[in-house]
Coordinates of C-alpha atoms in Angstrom, one line a residue:
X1 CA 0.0 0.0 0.0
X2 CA 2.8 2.8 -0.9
X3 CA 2.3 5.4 -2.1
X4 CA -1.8 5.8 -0.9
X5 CA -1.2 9.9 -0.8
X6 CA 0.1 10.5 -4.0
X7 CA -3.1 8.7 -5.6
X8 CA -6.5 10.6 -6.3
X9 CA -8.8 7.7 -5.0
X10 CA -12.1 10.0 -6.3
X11 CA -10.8 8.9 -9.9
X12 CA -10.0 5.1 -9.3
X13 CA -12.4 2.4 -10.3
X14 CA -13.6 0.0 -7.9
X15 CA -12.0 -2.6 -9.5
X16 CA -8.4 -0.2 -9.2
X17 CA -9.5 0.1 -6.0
X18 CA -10.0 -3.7 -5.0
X19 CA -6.8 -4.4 -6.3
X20 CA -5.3 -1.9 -3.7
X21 CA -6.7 -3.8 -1.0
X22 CA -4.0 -6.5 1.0
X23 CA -3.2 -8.3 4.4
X24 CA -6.5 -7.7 5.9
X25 CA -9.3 -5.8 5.4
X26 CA -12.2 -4.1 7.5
X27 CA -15.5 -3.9 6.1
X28 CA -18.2 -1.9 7.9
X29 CA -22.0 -2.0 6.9
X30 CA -23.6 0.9 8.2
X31 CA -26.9 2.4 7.9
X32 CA -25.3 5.9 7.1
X33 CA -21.5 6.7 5.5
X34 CA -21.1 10.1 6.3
X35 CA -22.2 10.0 9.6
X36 CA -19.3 7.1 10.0
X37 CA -16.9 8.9 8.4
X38 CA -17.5 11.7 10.6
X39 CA -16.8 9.8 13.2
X40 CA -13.6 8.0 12.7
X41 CA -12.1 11.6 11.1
X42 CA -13.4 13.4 13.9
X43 CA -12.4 11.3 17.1
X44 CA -9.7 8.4 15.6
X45 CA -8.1 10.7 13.0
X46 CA -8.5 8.6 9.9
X47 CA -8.2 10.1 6.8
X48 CA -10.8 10.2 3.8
X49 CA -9.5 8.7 0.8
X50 CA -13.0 8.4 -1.3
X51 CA -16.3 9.1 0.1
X52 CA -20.2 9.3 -1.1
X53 CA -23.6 8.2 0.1
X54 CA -22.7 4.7 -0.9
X55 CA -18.9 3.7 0.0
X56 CA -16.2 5.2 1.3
X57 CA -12.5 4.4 1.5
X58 CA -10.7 5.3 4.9
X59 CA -6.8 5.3 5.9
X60 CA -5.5 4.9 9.0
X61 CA -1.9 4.7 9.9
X62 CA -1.1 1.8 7.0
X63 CA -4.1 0.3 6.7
X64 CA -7.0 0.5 4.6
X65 CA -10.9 0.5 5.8
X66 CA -14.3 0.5 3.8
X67 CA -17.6 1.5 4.6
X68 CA -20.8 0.1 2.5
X69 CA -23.7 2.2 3.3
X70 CA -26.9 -0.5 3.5
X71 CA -28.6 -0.4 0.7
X72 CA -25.6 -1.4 -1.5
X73 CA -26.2 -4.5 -0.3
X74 CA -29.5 -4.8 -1.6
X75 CA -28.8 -8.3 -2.9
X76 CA -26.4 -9.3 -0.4
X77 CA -26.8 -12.5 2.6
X78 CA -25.4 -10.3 5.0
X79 CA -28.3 -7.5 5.1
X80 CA -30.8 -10.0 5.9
X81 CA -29.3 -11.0 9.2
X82 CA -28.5 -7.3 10.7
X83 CA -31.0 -5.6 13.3
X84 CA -34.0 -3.9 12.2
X85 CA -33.1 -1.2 15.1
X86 CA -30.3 -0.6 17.1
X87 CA -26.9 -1.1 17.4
X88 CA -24.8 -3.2 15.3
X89 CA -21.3 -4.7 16.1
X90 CA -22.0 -6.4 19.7
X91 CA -19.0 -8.8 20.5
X92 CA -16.7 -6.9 18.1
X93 CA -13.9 -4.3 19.1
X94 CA -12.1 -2.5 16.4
X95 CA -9.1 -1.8 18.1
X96 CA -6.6 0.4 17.1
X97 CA -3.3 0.6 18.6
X98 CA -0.7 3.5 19.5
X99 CA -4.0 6.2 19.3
X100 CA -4.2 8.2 22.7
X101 CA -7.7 6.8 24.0
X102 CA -7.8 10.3 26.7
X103 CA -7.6 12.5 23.2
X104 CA -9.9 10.1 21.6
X105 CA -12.6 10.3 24.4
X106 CA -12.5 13.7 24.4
X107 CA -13.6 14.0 21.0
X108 CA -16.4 11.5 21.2
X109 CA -17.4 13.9 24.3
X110 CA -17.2 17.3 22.3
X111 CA -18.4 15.0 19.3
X112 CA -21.8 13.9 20.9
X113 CA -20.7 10.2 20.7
X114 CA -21.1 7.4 22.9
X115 CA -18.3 6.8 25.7
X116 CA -18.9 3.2 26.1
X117 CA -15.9 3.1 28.7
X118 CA -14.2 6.0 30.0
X119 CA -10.4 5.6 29.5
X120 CA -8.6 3.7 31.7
X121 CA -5.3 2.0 32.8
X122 CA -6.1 -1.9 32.0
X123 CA -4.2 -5.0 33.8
X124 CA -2.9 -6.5 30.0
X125 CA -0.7 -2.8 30.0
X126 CA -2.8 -1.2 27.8
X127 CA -4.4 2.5 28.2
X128 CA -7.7 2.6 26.5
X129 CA -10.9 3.4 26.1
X130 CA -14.3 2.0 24.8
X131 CA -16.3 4.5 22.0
X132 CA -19.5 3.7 19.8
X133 CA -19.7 4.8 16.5
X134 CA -23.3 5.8 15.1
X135 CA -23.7 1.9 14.4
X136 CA -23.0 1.0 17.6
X137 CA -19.3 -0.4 16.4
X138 CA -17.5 -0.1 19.5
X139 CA -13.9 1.4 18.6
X140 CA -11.0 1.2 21.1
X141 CA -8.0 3.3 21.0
X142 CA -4.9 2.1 23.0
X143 CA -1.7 3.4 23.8
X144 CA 0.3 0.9 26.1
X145 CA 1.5 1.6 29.6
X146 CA 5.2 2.4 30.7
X147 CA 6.1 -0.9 32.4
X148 CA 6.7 1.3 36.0
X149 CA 3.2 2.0 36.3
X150 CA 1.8 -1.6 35.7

């Protein structure tokens, strides 16, 4: 994946754009992109690569993640088994190392987002904290602990 800021992802097709795509991959189904996307730019600093009503293309630190908005998957298995109402993505933490979780917090507060957990030294030597993203994808930013303070 070098080279992702030199490229105008706008102007890529989606098959130029699969192609792109490596290791592992993240694939969120939610009932409304931009309000995602405002969410992960706003309060985990990912960056907007390609964005509409439909899809959109995020970066953060090396990786690439993609957002389907529903009703692209009109014809798709997967729609037929998500919640009618409510919150999607129980059992499943997105967790993203080396992001400061007290910074992130307080832009889910300022934000209007959910603060699942507030941050918080954990026994496993991780600092981190517990945010919902409009889906109800619970997003956890982590930096580790200095050994002393274990």
């Amino acid at each position: 994946m070098n080279n992702l800021e030199s490229r105008n992802f706008e102007l890529l097709s989606g098959e130029q754009v699969g192609h792109l795509l490596e290791d592992f991959g993240v694939n969120l189904l939610v009932s409304n992109v931009h309000n995602t996307v405002a969410f992960l730019t706003a309060v985990l600093d990912f960056t907007a690569l390609r964005s509409s009503a439909d899809y959109a293309l995020l970066k953060h630190q090396d990786r690439l993640y993609q957002l389907h908005g529903d009703q692209t998957y009109s014809t798709h298995p997967l729609l037929s088994i998500l919640p009618e109402s409510g919150l999607r993505g129980a059992g499943v933490e997105l967790r993203l190392f080396q992001i400061d979780p007290d910074a992130a917090q307080q832009k889910a507060i300022a934000g209007g987002y959910t603060v699942l957990q507030s941050t918080a030294d954990k026994p496993h030597g991780l600092r981190e904290c517990f945010l919902l993203d409009p889906d109800g994808y619970c997003w956890v930013p982590s930096i580790k602990i200095q050994p002393s303070t274990i």
